[in-house]
Short mmCIF file of C-alpha atoms and ligand atoms in Angstrom, two decimals:
data_model
loop_
_atom_site.label_atom_id
_atom_site.label_comp_id
_atom_site.label_asym_id
_atom_site.label_seq_id
_atom_site.Cartn_x
_atom_site.Cartn_y
_atom_site.Cartn_z
CA MET T 1 114.47 83.11 28.76
CA ILE T 2 116.67 82.82 25.86
CA TYR T 3 118.22 79.51 25.39
CA LEU T 4 121.64 79.05 24.23
CA ASP T 5 122.99 75.95 25.80
CA ASN T 6 121.84 73.81 23.08
CA ALA T 7 124.93 70.86 23.69
CA ALA T 8 123.88 70.24 27.41
CA THR T 9 120.97 69.66 26.19
CA THR T 10 117.35 70.03 23.93
CA ARG T 11 114.44 70.97 25.06
CA VAL T 12 111.96 67.72 24.16
CA ARG T 13 109.87 68.34 20.79
CA PRO T 14 106.72 68.84 20.32
CA GLU T 15 105.98 66.49 18.50
CA VAL T 16 108.10 63.61 20.27
CA ILE T 17 105.90 64.56 22.86
CA ARG T 18 102.45 64.11 20.92
CA ALA T 19 104.24 60.29 19.78
CA MET T 20 105.30 58.86 23.36
CA VAL T 21 102.03 60.35 24.51
CA GLY T 22 100.14 58.42 22.31
CA ALA T 23 103.03 55.14 22.99
CA MET T 24 101.96 55.13 26.13
CA GLU T 25 98.62 55.46 26.00
CA GLU T 26 97.95 53.13 23.15
CA GLY T 27 101.40 51.37 22.60
CA PHE T 28 101.31 49.94 26.82
CA GLY T 29 101.60 46.59 26.23
CA ASN T 30 105.72 44.75 26.81
CA PRO T 31 106.60 44.85 23.17
CA SER T 32 107.67 40.93 24.54
CA SER T 33 104.09 40.07 24.77
CA GLN T 34 102.48 37.78 21.98
CA HIS T 35 98.77 39.39 22.37
CA GLY T 36 97.58 42.28 20.13
CA PRO T 37 99.13 45.58 22.50
CA GLY T 38 102.03 43.09 23.10
CA ARG T 39 102.75 43.23 18.97
CA ALA T 40 101.76 47.05 19.16
CA ALA T 41 104.32 48.07 21.12
CA ARG T 42 107.19 45.43 19.67
CA ALA T 43 105.53 47.62 16.30
CA LEU T 44 106.09 50.77 17.75
CA VAL T 45 109.76 49.79 18.91
CA ASP T 46 110.56 48.52 14.99
CA ARG T 47 109.88 51.66 13.90
CA ALA T 48 111.68 53.87 15.81
CA ARG T 49 114.46 51.48 14.73
CA ARG T 50 114.58 52.22 11.71
CA GLN T 51 114.13 56.07 12.09
CA VAL T 52 117.37 55.97 14.37
CA SER T 53 119.46 53.63 11.85
CA GLY T 54 118.28 56.02 9.30
CA LEU T 55 120.11 59.39 10.83
CA LEU T 56 123.38 56.85 11.41
CA GLY T 57 123.34 55.62 7.89
CA VAL T 58 123.25 51.52 8.91
CA ALA T 59 120.86 48.50 8.96
CA GLU T 60 118.48 48.78 10.94
CA ASP T 61 118.61 45.78 12.45
CA ARG T 62 122.13 47.12 14.02
CA VAL T 63 121.17 49.59 15.91
CA LEU T 64 120.79 48.20 20.27
CA PHE T 65 118.80 50.75 22.65
CA THR T 66 119.98 51.97 25.79
CA SER T 67 119.36 54.21 28.35
CA CYS T 68 121.69 57.24 27.16
CA GLY T 69 125.36 58.07 25.62
CA THR T 70 126.67 57.40 28.15
CA GLU T 71 125.23 53.87 29.05
CA ALA T 72 126.21 52.59 25.58
CA ILE T 73 130.04 54.18 25.54
CA ASN T 74 130.47 52.34 29.05
CA TRP T 75 129.13 49.04 26.73
CA VAL T 76 132.02 49.33 24.18
CA ILE T 77 134.63 50.19 26.83
CA GLU T 78 133.73 47.36 29.47
CA GLY T 79 132.93 45.10 26.68
CA VAL T 80 136.09 45.20 24.94
CA ARG T 81 137.74 45.10 28.08
CA ARG T 82 135.92 41.46 29.42
CA ALA T 83 136.99 40.26 25.44
CA SER T 84 140.87 41.61 25.65
CA PRO T 85 141.37 41.98 29.00
CA ASN T 86 145.42 42.88 28.46
CA GLY T 87 144.57 44.92 25.73
CA HIS T 88 145.23 48.55 24.57
CA ILE T 89 142.85 51.95 24.11
CA VAL T 90 143.87 54.27 22.05
CA THR T 91 141.26 57.20 22.96
CA SER T 92 141.93 61.26 22.66
CA THR T 93 142.75 63.37 25.54
CA ILE T 94 139.58 65.21 25.08
CA GLU T 95 136.74 63.44 24.72
CA HIS T 96 133.39 63.25 27.32
CA HIS T 97 134.25 61.70 30.95
CA ALA T 98 131.71 59.02 29.45
CA VAL T 99 134.69 57.92 27.74
CA LEU T 100 137.98 58.91 29.66
CA HIS T 101 136.46 57.79 33.18
CA ALA T 102 135.23 54.31 31.65
CA VAL T 103 139.06 54.06 29.58
CA GLU T 104 140.34 55.00 33.24
CA ARG T 105 138.20 51.99 34.82
CA ALA T 106 139.64 49.90 32.52
CA VAL T 107 143.30 50.80 32.84
CA GLU T 108 142.89 49.47 36.31
CA GLN T 109 141.51 46.22 35.89
CA GLY T 110 144.98 45.44 33.41
CA MET T 111 144.60 47.08 30.32
CA THR T 112 146.57 49.63 29.09
CA ALA T 113 146.12 53.12 26.66
CA THR T 114 147.43 55.76 25.30
CA TYR T 115 145.67 59.28 24.79
CA VAL T 116 145.85 61.23 21.16
CA SER T 117 146.82 65.06 21.56
CA PRO T 118 144.24 67.62 19.02
CA ASP T 119 145.67 70.11 17.95
CA ALA T 120 145.15 73.88 18.83
CA THR T 121 142.00 73.63 16.82
CA GLY T 122 140.63 70.09 18.53
CA ARG T 123 141.38 68.19 15.50
CA ILE T 124 142.53 64.57 16.07
CA HIS T 125 144.95 63.15 13.34
CA PRO T 126 144.42 60.54 11.32
CA GLU T 127 148.12 60.29 11.19
CA ALA T 128 148.55 60.31 15.08
CA VAL T 129 146.15 57.48 15.39
CA ARG T 130 147.73 55.09 13.61
CA GLU T 131 151.04 55.98 15.04
CA ALA T 132 149.26 54.77 18.38
CA ILE T 133 148.28 51.93 17.33
CA GLY T 134 150.37 48.81 18.23
CA LYS T 135 150.33 45.38 18.43
CA ASP T 136 148.09 44.41 21.51
CA THR T 137 145.36 47.73 20.51
CA CYS T 138 142.08 46.30 20.12
CA LEU T 139 139.64 49.82 20.54
CA VAL T 140 140.41 53.26 19.33
CA SER T 141 137.73 55.87 20.20
CA ILE T 142 137.31 58.67 19.56
CA MET T 143 134.41 61.40 19.69
CA MET T 144 132.62 62.64 16.13
CA ALA T 145 132.39 66.51 17.63
CA ASN T 146 133.48 67.93 20.70
CA ASN T 147 130.74 69.11 23.13
CA GLU T 148 132.95 71.84 24.39
CA ILE T 149 134.68 73.40 21.28
CA GLY T 150 132.36 71.75 18.54
CA THR T 151 135.69 70.60 16.37
CA LEU T 152 134.43 67.86 14.32
CA GLU T 153 137.26 64.53 13.90
CA PRO T 154 137.75 63.17 10.31
CA ILE T 155 136.10 59.25 10.92
CA GLU T 156 136.07 58.50 7.69
CA GLU T 157 139.90 58.88 7.72
CA ILE T 158 140.44 57.98 11.10
CA ALA T 159 137.95 54.51 10.28
CA ARG T 160 140.28 53.40 7.40
CA VAL T 161 143.64 53.56 9.42
CA CYS T 162 141.81 51.48 12.16
CA ARG T 163 140.14 48.75 9.04
CA ASP T 164 144.28 49.36 7.53
CA SER T 165 144.84 47.99 11.20
CA GLY T 166 142.96 45.43 11.74
CA VAL T 167 141.41 47.19 15.28
CA LEU T 168 137.87 48.32 16.16
CA LEU T 169 136.69 51.66 15.74
CA HIS T 170 133.71 52.82 18.08
CA VAL T 171 133.02 56.76 17.93
CA ASP T 172 130.99 59.10 20.33
CA ALA T 173 128.19 60.61 17.67
CA VAL T 174 126.66 62.08 21.06
CA GLN T 175 127.46 65.28 19.61
CA ALA T 176 127.25 65.34 16.43
CA ALA T 177 123.91 62.99 15.95
CA GLY T 178 121.36 65.00 14.59
CA HIS T 179 123.04 68.24 14.47
CA VAL T 180 125.71 66.77 10.91
CA PRO T 181 124.83 64.24 8.11
CA ILE T 182 126.62 60.39 9.61
CA ARG T 183 127.18 57.40 7.08
CA ALA T 184 128.71 55.12 9.93
CA GLN T 185 128.35 51.94 8.12
CA GLU T 186 129.78 53.19 4.99
CA TRP T 187 132.63 54.60 6.57
CA GLY T 188 133.66 51.64 8.10
CA VAL T 189 132.99 52.20 12.01
CA ASP T 190 131.88 49.83 14.29
CA MET T 191 130.55 51.40 17.20
CA MET T 192 128.63 54.67 17.79
CA SER T 193 126.77 55.49 20.59
CA ILE T 194 124.76 58.52 20.86
CA SER T 195 121.97 59.81 23.21
CA GLY T 196 118.07 61.06 22.46
CA HIS T 197 118.35 64.88 25.13
CA LYS T 198 120.85 66.21 22.33
CA PHE T 199 118.14 66.37 19.53
CA GLY T 200 114.87 67.29 20.28
CA ALA T 201 113.56 63.88 22.80
CA PRO T 202 113.89 63.29 26.15
CA LYS T 203 117.04 62.45 28.27
CA GLY T 204 118.01 58.60 29.21
CA THR T 205 117.13 57.56 26.18
CA GLY T 206 120.60 56.07 24.03
CA ALA T 207 121.06 53.64 20.99
CA LEU T 208 124.35 51.79 20.09
CA TYR T 209 125.17 50.44 16.45
CA VAL T 210 127.38 47.55 16.33
CA ARG T 211 128.08 47.68 13.11
CA GLU T 212 127.41 43.48 11.95
CA GLY T 213 130.19 40.81 12.57
CA VAL T 214 131.47 42.88 15.70
CA VAL T 215 130.45 40.84 18.94
CA LEU T 216 129.99 42.68 21.65
CA PRO T 217 129.13 41.19 25.06
CA PRO T 218 126.12 42.36 27.20
CA LEU T 219 126.76 43.93 30.17
CA ILE T 220 122.65 44.16 31.61
CA VAL T 221 121.63 40.33 31.30
CA GLY T 222 118.14 39.41 32.14
CA GLY T 223 114.73 39.02 30.40
CA GLY T 224 116.84 38.98 26.58
CA GLN T 225 115.50 41.90 25.34
CA GLU T 226 117.11 43.48 21.94
CA LYS T 227 118.15 40.16 21.10
CA ASN T 228 119.86 39.00 24.33
CA GLN T 229 122.26 42.15 24.34
CA ARG T 230 120.71 44.53 26.85
CA SER T 231 118.37 43.29 29.01
CA GLY T 232 115.55 45.38 30.46
CA THR T 233 111.48 45.97 29.52
CA GLU T 234 112.14 48.06 26.76
CA ASN T 235 111.58 52.15 27.61
CA VAL T 236 108.80 51.87 25.16
CA PRO T 237 107.73 55.74 24.87
CA GLY T 238 111.65 57.20 25.34
CA ILE T 239 112.35 55.09 22.05
CA VAL T 240 109.76 56.51 19.93
CA GLY T 241 110.38 59.92 21.32
CA MET T 242 114.14 59.24 19.40
CA GLY T 243 112.89 57.33 17.14
CA MET T 244 110.79 60.32 15.77
CA ALA T 245 113.40 62.95 16.73
CA ALA T 246 115.68 60.92 14.38
CA GLU T 247 113.34 61.11 11.41
CA LEU T 248 112.70 65.05 11.96
CA ALA T 249 116.55 66.06 12.29
CA MET T 250 117.26 63.89 9.56
CA GLN T 251 114.29 65.69 6.97
CA GLU T 252 115.51 69.51 8.27
CA LEU T 253 119.51 68.36 8.59
CA PRO T 254 120.37 70.04 5.53
CA ASP T 255 117.71 72.85 6.10
CA GLU T 256 118.63 74.14 9.59
CA MET T 257 122.53 73.33 9.74
CA ALA T 258 122.34 76.33 6.87
CA ARG T 259 120.49 77.97 8.95
CA ILE T 260 121.98 77.37 12.62
CA GLU T 261 125.66 78.82 10.82
CA GLY T 262 124.03 82.00 9.56
CA LEU T 263 123.30 82.29 13.19
CA ARG T 264 127.29 81.23 14.82
CA ARG T 265 128.84 83.76 11.60
CA ARG T 266 126.35 86.42 12.78
CA LEU T 267 127.36 86.09 16.92
CA ILE T 268 130.60 85.56 15.81
CA ALA T 269 130.97 88.65 13.84
CA GLY T 270 129.35 89.95 16.53
CA MET T 271 132.25 89.53 19.30
CA SER T 272 134.84 89.87 17.03
CA GLN T 273 133.98 93.37 17.43
CA VAL T 274 134.63 92.73 21.09
CA LYS T 275 138.72 93.34 21.91
CA GLY T 276 140.24 90.88 23.83
CA VAL T 277 137.94 88.10 23.02
CA THR T 278 138.84 84.57 21.75
CA PHE T 279 137.35 81.72 19.56
CA ASN T 280 137.68 78.33 20.21
CA GLY T 281 137.52 75.17 17.87
CA ASN T 282 138.23 74.53 14.00
CA GLU T 283 136.88 76.88 11.33
CA VAL T 284 136.14 74.49 8.77
CA TYR T 285 135.11 71.66 10.33
CA HIS T 286 132.85 72.71 13.77
CA LEU T 287 129.20 71.59 14.61
CA PRO T 288 127.07 74.37 13.01
CA GLY T 289 125.42 75.65 16.17
CA VAL T 290 128.57 75.86 19.50
CA VAL T 291 131.26 78.82 19.44
CA SER T 292 133.54 78.72 22.37
CA MET T 293 134.70 82.21 22.80
CA THR T 294 137.56 83.62 25.31
CA PHE T 295 137.18 86.07 27.72
CA ARG T 296 141.21 86.72 29.16
CA GLY T 297 141.25 87.70 32.23
CA ILE T 298 137.29 86.94 33.62
CA GLU T 299 135.08 84.62 35.14
CA SER T 300 133.14 83.46 33.09
CA GLU T 301 131.12 82.09 35.82
CA SER T 302 130.27 85.77 35.90
CA LEU T 303 129.58 86.88 32.57
CA LEU T 304 126.94 83.11 33.31
CA LEU T 305 125.32 84.42 35.90
CA LEU T 306 124.48 88.03 34.38
CA LEU T 307 123.50 86.63 31.24
CA ASP T 308 120.97 84.33 33.60
CA MET T 309 119.59 87.65 35.18
CA GLN T 310 119.20 88.91 31.57
CA GLY T 311 117.07 86.19 31.08
CA PHE T 312 119.70 84.01 29.03
CA ALA T 313 121.06 80.19 29.23
CA VAL T 314 124.64 79.47 28.13
CA SER T 315 127.75 77.55 29.67
CA SER T 316 130.92 77.70 30.84
CA GLY T 317 132.84 75.15 29.17
CA SER T 318 130.91 72.17 29.42
CA ALA T 319 128.08 72.12 32.09
CA CYS T 320 129.99 68.76 33.29
CA SER T 321 132.93 70.10 34.09
CA ALA T 322 131.63 73.53 34.69
CA GLY T 323 129.55 71.75 38.08
CA ALA T 324 132.80 70.34 38.94
CA GLY T 325 134.03 73.13 39.22
CA GLU T 326 137.96 72.15 37.18
CA PRO T 327 139.56 73.57 34.58
CA SER T 328 138.57 71.74 31.49
CA HIS T 329 140.68 68.97 29.65
CA VAL T 330 139.07 69.81 26.50
CA LEU T 331 140.41 73.26 26.77
CA ALA T 332 144.13 72.90 28.88
CA SER T 333 144.99 69.54 25.02
CA ILE T 334 144.49 72.95 22.62
CA GLY T 335 146.80 74.86 24.71
CA LEU T 336 144.73 77.17 26.72
CA ASP T 337 145.74 78.34 30.60
CA SER T 338 144.02 78.33 32.85
CA ILE T 339 143.42 81.79 33.29
CA SER T 340 141.10 81.29 29.11
CA ALA T 341 139.84 78.30 30.28
CA ARG T 342 138.10 80.25 33.16
CA GLY T 343 137.29 82.27 30.87
CA THR T 344 135.96 80.45 28.50
CA LEU T 345 131.60 80.85 27.82
CA ARG T 346 130.20 78.38 25.70
CA ILE T 347 126.99 78.96 23.50
CA SER T 348 125.16 76.34 21.58
CA ILE T 349 123.04 77.46 19.60
CA GLY T 350 119.64 74.83 18.46
CA ARG T 351 116.61 74.53 16.40
CA GLU T 352 114.52 76.58 18.27
CA ASN T 353 117.37 79.75 17.85
CA THR T 354 116.30 82.74 15.94
CA MET T 355 118.03 85.61 14.77
CA GLU T 356 116.38 88.10 16.89
CA ASP T 357 117.77 85.74 19.57
CA ILE T 358 121.87 86.61 18.45
CA GLU T 359 120.85 90.05 18.47
CA ALA T 360 119.67 90.19 21.66
CA LEU T 361 122.82 88.20 23.11
CA LEU T 362 124.58 90.89 21.48
CA ALA T 363 122.62 93.21 22.29
CA VAL T 364 124.44 92.80 26.21
CA LEU T 365 126.61 90.58 26.17
CA PRO T 366 129.36 93.07 24.69
CA GLY T 367 128.87 95.91 27.02
CA MET T 368 129.08 92.73 30.27
CA ALA T 369 132.52 91.99 28.66
CA GLU T 370 133.46 95.61 28.46
CA ARG T 371 132.65 96.29 32.12
CA LEU T 372 134.46 93.32 33.44
CA PHE T 373 137.28 93.41 31.34
CA ALA T 374 137.86 97.35 33.08
CA LEU T 375 137.78 95.85 36.74
CA SER T 376 139.69 93.12 35.68
CA PRO T 377 143.15 92.64 37.62
CA LEU T 378 144.43 90.05 35.26
CA VAL T 379 143.88 92.21 32.45
CA ARG T 380 146.78 93.97 31.21
CA GLY T 381 146.57 98.64 31.88
CA ASN T 382 143.98 97.85 35.34
CA GLN T 383 146.89 97.07 37.70
N1 PLP Y 401 129.23 61.83 25.08
C1 PLP Y 401 129.80 63.60 25.24
C2 PLP Y 401 130.84 64.01 23.61
C3 PLP Y 401 128.04 64.42 25.28
O1 PLP Y 401 128.08 65.26 24.87
C4 PLP Y 401 127.95 64.17 26.07
C5 PLP Y 401 126.59 64.30 27.28
O2 PLP Y 401 126.67 65.72 27.43
C6 PLP Y 401 127.94 61.44 26.35
C7 PLP Y 401 128.64 61.60 26.09
C8 PLP Y 401 126.61 61.57 27.40
O3 PLP Y 401 124.82 61.35 26.84
P1 PLP Y 401 124.08 60.98 28.08
O4 PLP Y 401 124.16 62.76 28.62
O5 PLP Y 401 122.94 60.55 26.81
O6 PLP Y 401 124.48 59.96 28.68
#
């Protein structure tokens, strides 16, 4: 199987598995215990916090571990709602459902929200964010990288707009962390959510950066772990795994970005030869490994299943919206009609992929697409 769905999730890295097994065998103590095994577990958690803060470019005592990206995002939005129950949130139409549904719930409970639209390449313009901010705005939540089309957002400029307006900025960096450089503190980001399973750590691991001076009420109360901010005995093996994955990603980042970008370019060059294929996203500002392409008139689910039978794992749109069977809100936001959205495939290249994988895909996908195009009643000339 050639796995090309790394934006949905990544395989856990062998180094991460080894670190986690070590943490389960040697670091089994409760990090809150005073004795030797407890102190050993605490030291593992502290080390992982340093590693994750390095990946985000933030002070290490400002990283809090959560159970996933979704928890970190919900914490921010619900935390802000509790502090400002009638406040206004600015977000975008292309956020992940973790943000959109949390904002919807906040609105049901009395907040108001404005949704900024991106341009046709998926870029959210800082000036559009500035215009959406009003006197009651208490939070801006914008993603760093889009999970369906890979577009990178101008976070540093958006952070400047938020600072000028005195509004908090939360960044969903779930797709960006481990794949592109992040300097959250230097950029002036107030809060940032990440998820371990997108960069080689196991599922069920996440973290939230909260800038010094920002007060976010805890959602999960109990034993007072994570400096009283997020109770629950720490998932020491998961935290250790995320720390190890963060350190490895940071060391490899410049080389891997260039290598994966090379694979992406080859894929786009190869698929550009197929008549009727178009590409979504931004040619300059994008994640190195995400390619979103539209086969207008074909059901991308058919391509996905044919590819699966040939041993390739890819996605139609994003895994979540594909699973729900609903047209993607991201593709609609960048102007695709439902026929184009239904014909969109996402191929996401990761650190395990090689040029041979891309060549193998290029040996089968163009022929498959041409056969389906020839059968499609939606393609001009076939009627
Ligand atoms: N935000 C984005 C942009 C994502 O792509 C995802 C997962 O696909 C999430 C949030 C949710 O992260 P998690 O799976 O850790 O809950």
